[in-house]
Short mmCIF file of C-alpha atoms in Angstrom, two decimals:
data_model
loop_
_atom_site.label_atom_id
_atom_site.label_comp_id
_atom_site.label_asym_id
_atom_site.label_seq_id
_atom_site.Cartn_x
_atom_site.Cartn_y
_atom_site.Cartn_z
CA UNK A 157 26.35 0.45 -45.62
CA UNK A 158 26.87 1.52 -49.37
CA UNK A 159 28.09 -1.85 -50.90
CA UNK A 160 27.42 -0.98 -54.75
CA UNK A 161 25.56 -2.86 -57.88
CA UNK A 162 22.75 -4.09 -55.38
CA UNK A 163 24.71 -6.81 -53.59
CA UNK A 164 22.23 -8.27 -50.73
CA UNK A 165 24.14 -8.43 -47.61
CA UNK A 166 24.18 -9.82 -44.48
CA UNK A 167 26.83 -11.01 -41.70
CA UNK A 168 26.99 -14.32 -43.36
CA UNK A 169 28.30 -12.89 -46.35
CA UNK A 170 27.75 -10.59 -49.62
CA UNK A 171 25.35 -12.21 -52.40
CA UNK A 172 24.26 -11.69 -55.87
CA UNK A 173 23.24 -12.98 -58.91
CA UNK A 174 26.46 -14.36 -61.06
CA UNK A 175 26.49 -11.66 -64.00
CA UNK A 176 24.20 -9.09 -62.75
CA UNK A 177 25.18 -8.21 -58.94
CA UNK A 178 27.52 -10.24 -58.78
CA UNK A 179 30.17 -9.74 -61.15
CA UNK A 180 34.35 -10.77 -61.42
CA UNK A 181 35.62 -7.24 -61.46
CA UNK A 182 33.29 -6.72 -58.33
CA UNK A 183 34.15 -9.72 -56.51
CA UNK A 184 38.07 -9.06 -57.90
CA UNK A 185 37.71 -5.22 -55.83
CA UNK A 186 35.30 -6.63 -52.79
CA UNK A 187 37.99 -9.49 -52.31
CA UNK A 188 41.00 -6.50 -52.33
CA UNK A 189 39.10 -4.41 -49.99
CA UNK A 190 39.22 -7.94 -47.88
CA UNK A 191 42.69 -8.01 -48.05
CA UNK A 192 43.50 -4.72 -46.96
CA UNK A 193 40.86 -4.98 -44.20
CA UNK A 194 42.72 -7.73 -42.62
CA UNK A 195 46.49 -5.82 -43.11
CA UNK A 196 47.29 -8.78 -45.74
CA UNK A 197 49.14 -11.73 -45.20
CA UNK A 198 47.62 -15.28 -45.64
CA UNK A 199 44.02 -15.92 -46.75
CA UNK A 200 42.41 -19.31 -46.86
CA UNK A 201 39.89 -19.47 -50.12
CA UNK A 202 37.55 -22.12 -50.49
CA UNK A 203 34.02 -22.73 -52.43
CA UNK A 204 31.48 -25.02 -52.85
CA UNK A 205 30.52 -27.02 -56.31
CA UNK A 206 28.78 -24.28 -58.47
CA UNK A 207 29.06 -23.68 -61.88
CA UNK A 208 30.29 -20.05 -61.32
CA UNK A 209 32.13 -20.82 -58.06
CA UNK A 210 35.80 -21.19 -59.94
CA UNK A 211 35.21 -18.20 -61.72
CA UNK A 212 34.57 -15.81 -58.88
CA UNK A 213 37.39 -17.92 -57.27
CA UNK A 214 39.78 -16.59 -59.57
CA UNK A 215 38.38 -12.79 -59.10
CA UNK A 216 39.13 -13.43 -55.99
CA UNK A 217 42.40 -14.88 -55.87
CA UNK A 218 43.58 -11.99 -58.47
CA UNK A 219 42.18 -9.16 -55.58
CA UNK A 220 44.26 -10.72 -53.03
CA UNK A 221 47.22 -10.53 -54.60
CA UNK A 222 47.01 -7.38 -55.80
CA UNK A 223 47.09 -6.11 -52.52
CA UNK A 224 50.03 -8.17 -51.27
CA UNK A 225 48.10 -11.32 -49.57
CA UNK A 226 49.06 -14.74 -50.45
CA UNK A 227 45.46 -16.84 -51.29
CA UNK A 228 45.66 -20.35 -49.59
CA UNK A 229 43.35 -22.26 -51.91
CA UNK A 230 41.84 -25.38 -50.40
CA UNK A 231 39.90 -25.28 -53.51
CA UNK A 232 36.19 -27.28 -53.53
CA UNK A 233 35.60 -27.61 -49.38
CA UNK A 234 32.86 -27.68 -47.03
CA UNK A 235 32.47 -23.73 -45.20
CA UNK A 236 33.59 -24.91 -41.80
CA UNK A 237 36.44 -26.62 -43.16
CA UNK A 238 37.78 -23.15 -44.04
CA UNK A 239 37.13 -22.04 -41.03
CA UNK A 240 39.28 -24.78 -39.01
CA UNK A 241 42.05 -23.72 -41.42
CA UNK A 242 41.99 -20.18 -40.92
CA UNK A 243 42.72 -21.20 -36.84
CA UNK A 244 45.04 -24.04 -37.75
CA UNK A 245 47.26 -22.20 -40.11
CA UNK A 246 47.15 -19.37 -38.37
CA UNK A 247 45.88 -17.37 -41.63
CA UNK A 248 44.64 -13.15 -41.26
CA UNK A 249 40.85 -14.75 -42.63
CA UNK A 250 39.09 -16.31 -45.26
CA UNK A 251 36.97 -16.08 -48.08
CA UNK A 252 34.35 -18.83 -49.22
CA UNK A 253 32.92 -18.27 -52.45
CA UNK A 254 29.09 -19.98 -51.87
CA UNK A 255 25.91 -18.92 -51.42
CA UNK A 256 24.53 -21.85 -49.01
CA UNK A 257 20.84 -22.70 -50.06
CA UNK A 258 20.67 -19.86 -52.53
CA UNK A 259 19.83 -20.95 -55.83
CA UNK A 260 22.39 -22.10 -58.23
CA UNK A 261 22.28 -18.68 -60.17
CA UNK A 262 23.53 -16.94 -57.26
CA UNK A 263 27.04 -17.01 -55.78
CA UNK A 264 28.46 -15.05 -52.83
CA UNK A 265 31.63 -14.31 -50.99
CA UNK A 266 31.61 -15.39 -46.64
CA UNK A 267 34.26 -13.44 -45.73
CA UNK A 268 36.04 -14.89 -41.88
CA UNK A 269 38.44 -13.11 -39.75
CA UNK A 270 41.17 -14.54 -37.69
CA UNK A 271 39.26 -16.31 -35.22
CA UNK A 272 37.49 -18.51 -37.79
CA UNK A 273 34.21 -16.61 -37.24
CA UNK A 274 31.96 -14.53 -39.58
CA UNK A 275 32.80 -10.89 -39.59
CA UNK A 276 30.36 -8.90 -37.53
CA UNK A 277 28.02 -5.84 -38.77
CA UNK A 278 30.47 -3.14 -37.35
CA UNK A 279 33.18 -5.48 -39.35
CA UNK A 280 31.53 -5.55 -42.46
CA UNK A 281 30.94 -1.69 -41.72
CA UNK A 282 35.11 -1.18 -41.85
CA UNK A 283 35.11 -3.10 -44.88
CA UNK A 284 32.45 -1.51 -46.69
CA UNK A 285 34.49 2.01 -45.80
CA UNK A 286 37.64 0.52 -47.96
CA UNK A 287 35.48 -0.90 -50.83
CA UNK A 288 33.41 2.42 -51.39
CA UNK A 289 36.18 4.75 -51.14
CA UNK A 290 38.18 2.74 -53.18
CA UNK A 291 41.10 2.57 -50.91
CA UNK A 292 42.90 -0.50 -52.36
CA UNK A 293 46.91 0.25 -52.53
CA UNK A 294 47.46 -2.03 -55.17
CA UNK A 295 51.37 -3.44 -54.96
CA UNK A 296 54.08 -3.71 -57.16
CA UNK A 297 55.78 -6.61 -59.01
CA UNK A 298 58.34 -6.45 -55.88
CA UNK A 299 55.57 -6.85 -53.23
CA UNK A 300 53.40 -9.76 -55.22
CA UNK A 301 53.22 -13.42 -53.77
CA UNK A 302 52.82 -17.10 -54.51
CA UNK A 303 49.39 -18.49 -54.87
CA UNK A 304 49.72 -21.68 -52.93
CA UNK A 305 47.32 -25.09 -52.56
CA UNK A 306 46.80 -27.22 -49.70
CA UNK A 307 44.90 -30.64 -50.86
CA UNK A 308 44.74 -31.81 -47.35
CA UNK A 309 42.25 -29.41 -45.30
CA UNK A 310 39.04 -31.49 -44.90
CA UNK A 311 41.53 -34.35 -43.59
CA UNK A 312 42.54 -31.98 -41.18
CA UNK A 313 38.96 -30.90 -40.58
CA UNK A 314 37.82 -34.49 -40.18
CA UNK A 315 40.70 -35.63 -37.52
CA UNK A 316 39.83 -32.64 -35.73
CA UNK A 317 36.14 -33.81 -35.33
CA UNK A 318 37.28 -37.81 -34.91
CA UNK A 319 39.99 -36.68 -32.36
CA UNK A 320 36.47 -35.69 -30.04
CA UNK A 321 34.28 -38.68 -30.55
CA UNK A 322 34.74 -42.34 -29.92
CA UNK A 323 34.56 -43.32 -32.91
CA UNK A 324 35.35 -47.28 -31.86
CA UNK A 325 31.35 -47.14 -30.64
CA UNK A 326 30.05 -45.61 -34.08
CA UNK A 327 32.50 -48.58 -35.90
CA UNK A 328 31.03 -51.11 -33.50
CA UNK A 329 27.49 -50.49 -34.55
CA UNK A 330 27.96 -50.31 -38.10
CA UNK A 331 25.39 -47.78 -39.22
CA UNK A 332 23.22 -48.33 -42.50
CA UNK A 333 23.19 -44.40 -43.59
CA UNK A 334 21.64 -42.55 -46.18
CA UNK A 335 22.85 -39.25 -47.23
CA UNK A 336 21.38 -36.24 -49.43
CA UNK A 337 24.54 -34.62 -50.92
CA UNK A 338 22.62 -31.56 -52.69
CA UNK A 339 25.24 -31.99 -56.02
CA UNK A 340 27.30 -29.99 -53.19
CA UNK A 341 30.47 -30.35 -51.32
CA UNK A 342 28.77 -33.20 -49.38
CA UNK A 343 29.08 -35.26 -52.67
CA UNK A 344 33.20 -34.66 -52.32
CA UNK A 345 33.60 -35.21 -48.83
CA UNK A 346 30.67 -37.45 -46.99
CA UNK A 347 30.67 -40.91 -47.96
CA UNK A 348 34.13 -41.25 -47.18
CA UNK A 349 33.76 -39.07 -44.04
CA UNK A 350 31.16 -41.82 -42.68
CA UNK A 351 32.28 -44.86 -44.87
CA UNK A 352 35.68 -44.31 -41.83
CA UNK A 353 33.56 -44.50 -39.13
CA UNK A 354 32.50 -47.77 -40.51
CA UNK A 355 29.30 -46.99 -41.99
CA UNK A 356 27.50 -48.78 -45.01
CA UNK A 357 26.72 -45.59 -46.84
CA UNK A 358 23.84 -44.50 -49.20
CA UNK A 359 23.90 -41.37 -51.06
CA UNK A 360 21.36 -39.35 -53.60
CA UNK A 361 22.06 -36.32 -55.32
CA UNK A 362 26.00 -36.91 -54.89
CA UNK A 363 27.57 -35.73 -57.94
CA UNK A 364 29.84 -32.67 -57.13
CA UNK A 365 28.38 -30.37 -60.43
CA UNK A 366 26.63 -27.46 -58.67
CA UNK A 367 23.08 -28.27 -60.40
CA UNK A 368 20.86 -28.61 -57.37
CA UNK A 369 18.32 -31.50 -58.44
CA UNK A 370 15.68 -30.32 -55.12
CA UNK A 371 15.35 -26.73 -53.78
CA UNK A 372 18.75 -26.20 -51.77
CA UNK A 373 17.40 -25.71 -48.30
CA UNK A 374 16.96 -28.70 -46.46
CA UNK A 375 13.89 -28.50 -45.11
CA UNK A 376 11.63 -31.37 -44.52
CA UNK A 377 9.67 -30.98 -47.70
CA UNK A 378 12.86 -30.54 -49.61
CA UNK A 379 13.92 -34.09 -48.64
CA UNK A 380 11.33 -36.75 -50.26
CA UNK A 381 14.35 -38.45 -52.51
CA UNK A 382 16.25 -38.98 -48.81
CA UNK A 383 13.30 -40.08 -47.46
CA UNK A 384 12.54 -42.65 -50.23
CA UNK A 385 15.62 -44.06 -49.58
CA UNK A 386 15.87 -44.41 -46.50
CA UNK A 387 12.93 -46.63 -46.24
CA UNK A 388 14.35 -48.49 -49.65
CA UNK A 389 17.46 -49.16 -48.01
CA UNK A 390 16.38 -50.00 -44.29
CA UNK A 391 18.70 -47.25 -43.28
CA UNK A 392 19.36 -46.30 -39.34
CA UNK A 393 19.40 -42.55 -39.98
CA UNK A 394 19.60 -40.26 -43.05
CA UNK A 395 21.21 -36.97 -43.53
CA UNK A 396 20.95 -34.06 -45.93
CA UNK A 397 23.27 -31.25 -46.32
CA UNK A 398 23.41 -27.84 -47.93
CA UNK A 399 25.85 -27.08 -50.86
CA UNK A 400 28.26 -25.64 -48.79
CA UNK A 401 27.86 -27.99 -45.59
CA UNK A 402 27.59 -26.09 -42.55
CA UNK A 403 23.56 -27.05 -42.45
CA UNK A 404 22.60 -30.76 -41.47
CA UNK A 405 18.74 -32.04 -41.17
CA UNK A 406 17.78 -35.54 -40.22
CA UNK A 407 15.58 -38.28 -41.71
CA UNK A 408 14.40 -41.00 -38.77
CA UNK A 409 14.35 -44.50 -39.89
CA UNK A 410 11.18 -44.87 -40.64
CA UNK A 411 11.97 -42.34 -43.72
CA UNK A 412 10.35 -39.25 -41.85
CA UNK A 413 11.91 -36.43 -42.60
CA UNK A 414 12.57 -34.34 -39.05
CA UNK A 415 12.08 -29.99 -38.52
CA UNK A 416 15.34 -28.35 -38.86
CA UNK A 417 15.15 -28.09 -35.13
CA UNK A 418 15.86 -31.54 -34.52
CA UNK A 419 19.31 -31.84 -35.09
CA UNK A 420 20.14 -29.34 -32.48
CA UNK A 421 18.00 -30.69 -30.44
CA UNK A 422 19.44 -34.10 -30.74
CA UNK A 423 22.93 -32.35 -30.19
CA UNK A 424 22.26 -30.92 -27.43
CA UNK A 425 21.34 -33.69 -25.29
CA UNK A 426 23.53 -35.80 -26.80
CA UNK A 427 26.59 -32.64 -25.56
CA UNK A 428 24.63 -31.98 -22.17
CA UNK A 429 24.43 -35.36 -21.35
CA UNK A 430 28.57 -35.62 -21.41
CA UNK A 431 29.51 -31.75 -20.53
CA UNK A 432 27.28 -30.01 -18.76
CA UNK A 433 26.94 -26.16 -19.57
CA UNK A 434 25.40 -23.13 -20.72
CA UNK A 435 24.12 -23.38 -24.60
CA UNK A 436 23.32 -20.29 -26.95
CA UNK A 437 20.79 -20.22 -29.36
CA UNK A 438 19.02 -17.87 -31.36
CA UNK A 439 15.90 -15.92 -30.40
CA UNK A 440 14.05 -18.25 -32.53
CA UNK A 441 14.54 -21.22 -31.53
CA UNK A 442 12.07 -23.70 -29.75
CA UNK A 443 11.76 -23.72 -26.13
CA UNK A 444 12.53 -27.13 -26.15
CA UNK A 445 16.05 -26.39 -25.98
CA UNK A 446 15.14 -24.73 -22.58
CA UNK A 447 13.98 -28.00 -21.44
CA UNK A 448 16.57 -30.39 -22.11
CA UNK A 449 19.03 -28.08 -20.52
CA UNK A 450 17.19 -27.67 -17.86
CA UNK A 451 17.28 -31.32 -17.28
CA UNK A 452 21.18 -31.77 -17.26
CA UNK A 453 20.64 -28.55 -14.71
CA UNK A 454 21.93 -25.93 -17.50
CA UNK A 455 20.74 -22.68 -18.45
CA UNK A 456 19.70 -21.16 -22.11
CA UNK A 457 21.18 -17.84 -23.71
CA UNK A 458 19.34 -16.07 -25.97
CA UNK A 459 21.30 -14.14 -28.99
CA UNK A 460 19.92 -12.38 -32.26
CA UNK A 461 19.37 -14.16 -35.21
CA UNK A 462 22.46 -15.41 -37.48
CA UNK A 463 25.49 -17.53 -36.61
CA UNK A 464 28.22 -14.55 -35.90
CA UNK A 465 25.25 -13.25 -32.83
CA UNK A 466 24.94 -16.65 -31.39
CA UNK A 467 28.95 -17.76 -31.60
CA UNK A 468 29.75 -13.78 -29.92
CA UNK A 469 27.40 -14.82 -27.28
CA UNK A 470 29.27 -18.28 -26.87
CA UNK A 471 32.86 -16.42 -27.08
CA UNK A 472 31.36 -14.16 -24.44
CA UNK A 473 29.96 -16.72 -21.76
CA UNK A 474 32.67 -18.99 -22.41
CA UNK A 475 29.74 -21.58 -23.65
CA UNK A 476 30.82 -24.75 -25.42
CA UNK A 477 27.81 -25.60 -27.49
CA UNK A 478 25.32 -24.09 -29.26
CA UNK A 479 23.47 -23.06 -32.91
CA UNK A 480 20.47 -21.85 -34.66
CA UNK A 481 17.18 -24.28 -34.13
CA UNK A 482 15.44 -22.80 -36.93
CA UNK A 483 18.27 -23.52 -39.55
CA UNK A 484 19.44 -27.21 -38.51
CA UNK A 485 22.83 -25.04 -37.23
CA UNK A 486 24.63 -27.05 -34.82
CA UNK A 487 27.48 -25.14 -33.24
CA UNK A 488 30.40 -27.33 -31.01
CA UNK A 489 33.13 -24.86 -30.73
CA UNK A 490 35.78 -27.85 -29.37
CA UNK A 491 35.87 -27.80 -33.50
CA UNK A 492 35.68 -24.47 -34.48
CA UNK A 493 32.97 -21.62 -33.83
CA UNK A 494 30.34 -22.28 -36.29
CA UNK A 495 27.81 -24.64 -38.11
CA UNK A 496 29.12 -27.61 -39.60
CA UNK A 497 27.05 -30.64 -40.79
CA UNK A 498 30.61 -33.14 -40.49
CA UNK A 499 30.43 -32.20 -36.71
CA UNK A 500 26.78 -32.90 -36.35
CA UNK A 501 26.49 -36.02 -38.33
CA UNK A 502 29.56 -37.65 -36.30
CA UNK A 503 27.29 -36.34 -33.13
CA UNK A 504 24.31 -38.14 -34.05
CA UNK A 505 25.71 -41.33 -34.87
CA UNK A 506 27.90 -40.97 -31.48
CA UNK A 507 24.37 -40.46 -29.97
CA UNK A 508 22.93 -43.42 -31.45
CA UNK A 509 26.36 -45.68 -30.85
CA UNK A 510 25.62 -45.54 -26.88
CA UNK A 511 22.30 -46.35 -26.82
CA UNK A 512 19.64 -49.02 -28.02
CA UNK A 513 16.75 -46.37 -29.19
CA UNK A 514 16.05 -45.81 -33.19
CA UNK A 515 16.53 -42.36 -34.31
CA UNK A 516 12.61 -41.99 -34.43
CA UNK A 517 12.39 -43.41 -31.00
CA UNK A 518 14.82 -40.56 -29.70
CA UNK A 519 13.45 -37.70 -31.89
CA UNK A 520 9.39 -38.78 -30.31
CA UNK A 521 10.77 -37.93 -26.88
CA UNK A 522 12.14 -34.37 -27.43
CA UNK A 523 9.69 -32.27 -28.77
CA UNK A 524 7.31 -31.21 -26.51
CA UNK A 525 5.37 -27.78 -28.91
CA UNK A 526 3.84 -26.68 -31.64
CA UNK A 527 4.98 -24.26 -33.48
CA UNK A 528 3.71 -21.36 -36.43
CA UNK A 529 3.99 -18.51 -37.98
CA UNK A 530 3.03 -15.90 -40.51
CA UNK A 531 4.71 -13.27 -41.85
CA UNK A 532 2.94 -9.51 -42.88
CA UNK A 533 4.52 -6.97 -45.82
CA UNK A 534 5.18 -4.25 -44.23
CA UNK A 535 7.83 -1.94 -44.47
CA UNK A 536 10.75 -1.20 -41.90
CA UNK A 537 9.28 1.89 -40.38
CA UNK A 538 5.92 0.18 -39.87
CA UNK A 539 7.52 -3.04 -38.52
CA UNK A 540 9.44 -1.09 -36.23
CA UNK A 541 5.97 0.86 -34.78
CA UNK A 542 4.24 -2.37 -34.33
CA UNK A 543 6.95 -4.09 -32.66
CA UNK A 544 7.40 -0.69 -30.42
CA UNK A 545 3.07 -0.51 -29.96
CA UNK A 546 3.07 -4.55 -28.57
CA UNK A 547 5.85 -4.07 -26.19
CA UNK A 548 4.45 -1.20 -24.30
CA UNK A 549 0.66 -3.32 -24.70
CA UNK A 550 2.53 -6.66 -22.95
CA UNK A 551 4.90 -4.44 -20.66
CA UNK A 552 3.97 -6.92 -17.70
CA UNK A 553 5.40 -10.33 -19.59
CA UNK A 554 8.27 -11.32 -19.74
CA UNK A 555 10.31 -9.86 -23.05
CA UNK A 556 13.56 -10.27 -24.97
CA UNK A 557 14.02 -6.86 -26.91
CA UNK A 558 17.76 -7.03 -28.76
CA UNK A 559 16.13 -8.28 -31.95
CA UNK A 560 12.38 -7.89 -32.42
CA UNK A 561 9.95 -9.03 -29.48
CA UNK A 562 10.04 -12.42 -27.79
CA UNK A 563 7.23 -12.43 -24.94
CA UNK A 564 7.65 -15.58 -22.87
CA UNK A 565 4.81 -17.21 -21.42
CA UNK A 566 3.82 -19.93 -19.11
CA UNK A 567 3.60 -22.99 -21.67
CA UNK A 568 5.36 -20.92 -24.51
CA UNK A 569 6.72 -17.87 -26.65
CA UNK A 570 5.29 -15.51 -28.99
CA UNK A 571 8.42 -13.25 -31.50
CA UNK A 572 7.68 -10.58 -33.88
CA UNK A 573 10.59 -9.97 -35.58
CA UNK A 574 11.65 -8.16 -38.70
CA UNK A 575 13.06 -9.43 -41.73
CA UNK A 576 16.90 -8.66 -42.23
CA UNK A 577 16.20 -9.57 -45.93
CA UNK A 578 12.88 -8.10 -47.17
CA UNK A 579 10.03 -5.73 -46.60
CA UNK A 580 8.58 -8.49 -43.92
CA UNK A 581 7.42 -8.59 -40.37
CA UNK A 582 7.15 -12.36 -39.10
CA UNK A 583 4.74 -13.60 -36.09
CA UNK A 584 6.12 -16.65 -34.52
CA UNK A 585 4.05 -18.60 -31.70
CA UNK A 586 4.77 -21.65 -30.23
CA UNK A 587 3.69 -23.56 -26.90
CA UNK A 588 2.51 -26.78 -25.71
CA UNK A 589 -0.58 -27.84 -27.55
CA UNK A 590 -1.69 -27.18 -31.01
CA UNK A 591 -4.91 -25.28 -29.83
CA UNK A 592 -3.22 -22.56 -27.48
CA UNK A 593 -1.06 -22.44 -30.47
CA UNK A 594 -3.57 -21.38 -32.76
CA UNK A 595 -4.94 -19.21 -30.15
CA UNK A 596 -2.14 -16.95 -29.89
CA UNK A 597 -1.72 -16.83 -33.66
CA UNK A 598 -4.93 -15.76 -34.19
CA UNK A 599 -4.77 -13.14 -31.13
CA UNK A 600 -1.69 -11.71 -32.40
CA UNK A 601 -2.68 -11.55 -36.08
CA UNK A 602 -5.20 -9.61 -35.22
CA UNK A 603 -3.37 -7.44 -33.14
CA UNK A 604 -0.55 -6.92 -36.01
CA UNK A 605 -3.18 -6.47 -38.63
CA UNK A 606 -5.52 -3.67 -36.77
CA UNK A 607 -2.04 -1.74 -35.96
CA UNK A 608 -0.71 -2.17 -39.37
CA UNK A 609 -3.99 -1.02 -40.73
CA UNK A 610 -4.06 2.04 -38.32
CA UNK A 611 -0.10 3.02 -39.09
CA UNK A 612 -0.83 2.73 -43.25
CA UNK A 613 -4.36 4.62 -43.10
CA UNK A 614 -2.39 7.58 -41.10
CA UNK A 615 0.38 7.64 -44.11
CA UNK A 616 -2.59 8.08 -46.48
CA UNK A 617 -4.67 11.14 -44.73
#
């Protein structure tokens, strides 16, 4: 794929820095090559809270219409709200202009097809074919359209998820919650999301200006402000969000901030336990997962990493549920077919509504392994060779091949996988007890390391 100026992509979107890779009159032709992609017509556009993100809005507003679509703009809105509009209005796609955790110099454009999913890599491969050759066909006066606004498409978004929870029990119980808005669209759209089902609300980091106070990602050691107060506050659960709000991680109420995993986790026995079914996941995601399906009598599907692989898969199987462990992705497609933390926080305080356990009193019953990892430099060609030279050594185990190696043992999993974004090869191991753990890290470091040293020492002779 020849996307110009150094844009890093991926099937989550096109990112670079705001001035330097990323640039208007690049977004303005990226965001016509969209539009002529999807035979043009109606596009939703929405974006998250960043300084830059009404500026490359505009770009790409003006490269829509200049190839006859007519931009829908919903304006500042969480990611899967735009995708429940795309399905509800019955729009060609959509274009968010965020960059998720990124930092708040970069910006990027998620471009969504009809369905309300991510465009695949053979997709973004049609795409990138109109974008390098140029072939826009800008319109005439004659052929140019209306921008047009629509101020109500989170309401929408949020009566969709309402409409599939009993929300009476989450009233009943009224919930003490604290939430960690990023400064992203969270700090828009969350305390009144859980303030209506009846919740005493608690929010940090809530103004809606784009300057990320903690490192975007919300990862457990991203989260001490939550966590703080949480505990302050005597809260039953907190919640933090990405800038965009498809990502959701939980702090328990004892102010312990919870792996990413968790929230799927929490999901999916929350789902299971009320629709029984097959669930999709990514390949790296905690076998855990296995064994709460297992105990509703449900099966696991494996897909690559990133949400478009894992919602395919569900599209394919016909699966209801599923999402990305490592990421705190929780995917319930009676909403729409991708991550959204509005879907997941309603399903954790469901959860908690119909039973008498704390959050931390659930969350010490599910997980059941350790897991660890390290990651090698190492270019593409060598990654490739020592993924190839450990699946012929462990031929007799059990492997998943479609995206790296995953050898499944008895008590747990080892996955050597390469990076999609960097010159990186990353060992994963996980399994039931924190020594076998460390066993199988060490094994397989040493493993990686003697045929990484044997593959660069034959490039040097």
């Amino acid at each position: 794929m020849k996307f110009r100026k150094n844009l890093k992509f991926s099937t989550s979107g096109v990112r670079g820095i705001v001035g330097e890779s990323l640039t208007p009159l690049l977004t303005c032709s990226l965001a016509a090559a969209y539009g002529r992609y999807v035979g043009g017509g109606r596009v939703l556009v929405g974006r998250d809270t960043r300084p830059s993100g009404e500026m490359i809005e505009n770009a790409v507003v003006a490269g829509l219409l200049s190839v006859g679509c007519q931009p829908l703009l919903l304006g500042v809105v969480p990611t899967p709200t735009v995708q429940v509009m795309i399905v509800e209005s019955g729009a060609n796609g959509g274009i968010v202009v965020t960059a998720s955790h990124n930092p708040a110099e970069w910006n990027a454009l998620k471009l969504i097809g009809a369905e309300g999913t991510f465009l695949t890599e053979n997709e973004y491969a049609e795409l990138s074919d109109i974008y390098n050759q140029e072939d826009f066909h800008f319109c005439g006066e004659e052929l140019l359209r209306k921008v047009k606004y629509i101020a109500n498409g989170f309401k929408i978004h949020q009566d969709k998820i309402f409409n599939s929870i009993d929300i009476e029990d989450i009233r009943k119980r009224r919930f003490k919650v604290a939430v960690d808005c990023c400064n992203g669209v969270g700090a828009v759209y969350s305390r009144g999301f859980l303030e209506a089902l009846g919740c005493e609300v608690f929010t940090v980091f809530d103004r809606a200006d784009g300057n990320f106070e903690r490192i975007p990602e919300p990862l457990p050691e991203n989260l001490d402000a939550l966590c703080e107060l949480v505990i302050r506050e005597k809260c039953d659960i907190g919640f933090a969000q990405d800038p965009d709000g498809d990502r959701l991680s939980v702090v328990d109420n004892n102010g312990v901030a919870l792996p990413t995993h968790y929230s799927l986790m929490m999901a999916a026995e929350h789902i299971l336990s009320e629709n029984p079914g097959t669930i999709v996941v990514n390949i790296q995601t905690t076998k855990n997962l296995e064994d709460i399906a297992s105990s509703y009598g449900c099966g696991v599907e494996y897909a690559k990493v990133g949400e478009i692989n894992v919602v395919r898969k569900m599209i394919e199987i016909g699966s209801e549920f599923g999402g990305e462990g490592n990421c705190g992705g929780v995917i319930w497609r009676r909403i729409h077919p991708g991550r959204d933390s509005f879907t997941t926080m309603a399903l954790m305080l469901e959860m908690l509504s119909l039973c008498s356990e704390s959050i931390a009193e659930i969350a010490a019953t599910l997980d059941h392994y350790v897991n660890k990892s390290v990651k090698f430099y190492c270019s593409p060609f060598n990654s490739r060779e020592i993924i190839r030279s450990l699946q012929e050594r462990y031929s007799g185990e059990e492997q998943l091949t479609f995206d790296g190696l995953r050898i499944n043992f008895e008590h747990g999993w080892v996955l050597v996988r390469q990076s999609n974004t960097e010159p990186v090869l990353r060992l994963t191991v996980e399994n039931s007890s924190s020594e076998l753990a460390d066993q199988q890290l060490q094994r397989f470091t040493s493993e990686i390391t003697e045929l990484k040293n044997q593959l660069e020492s034959e490039i040097n002779v």
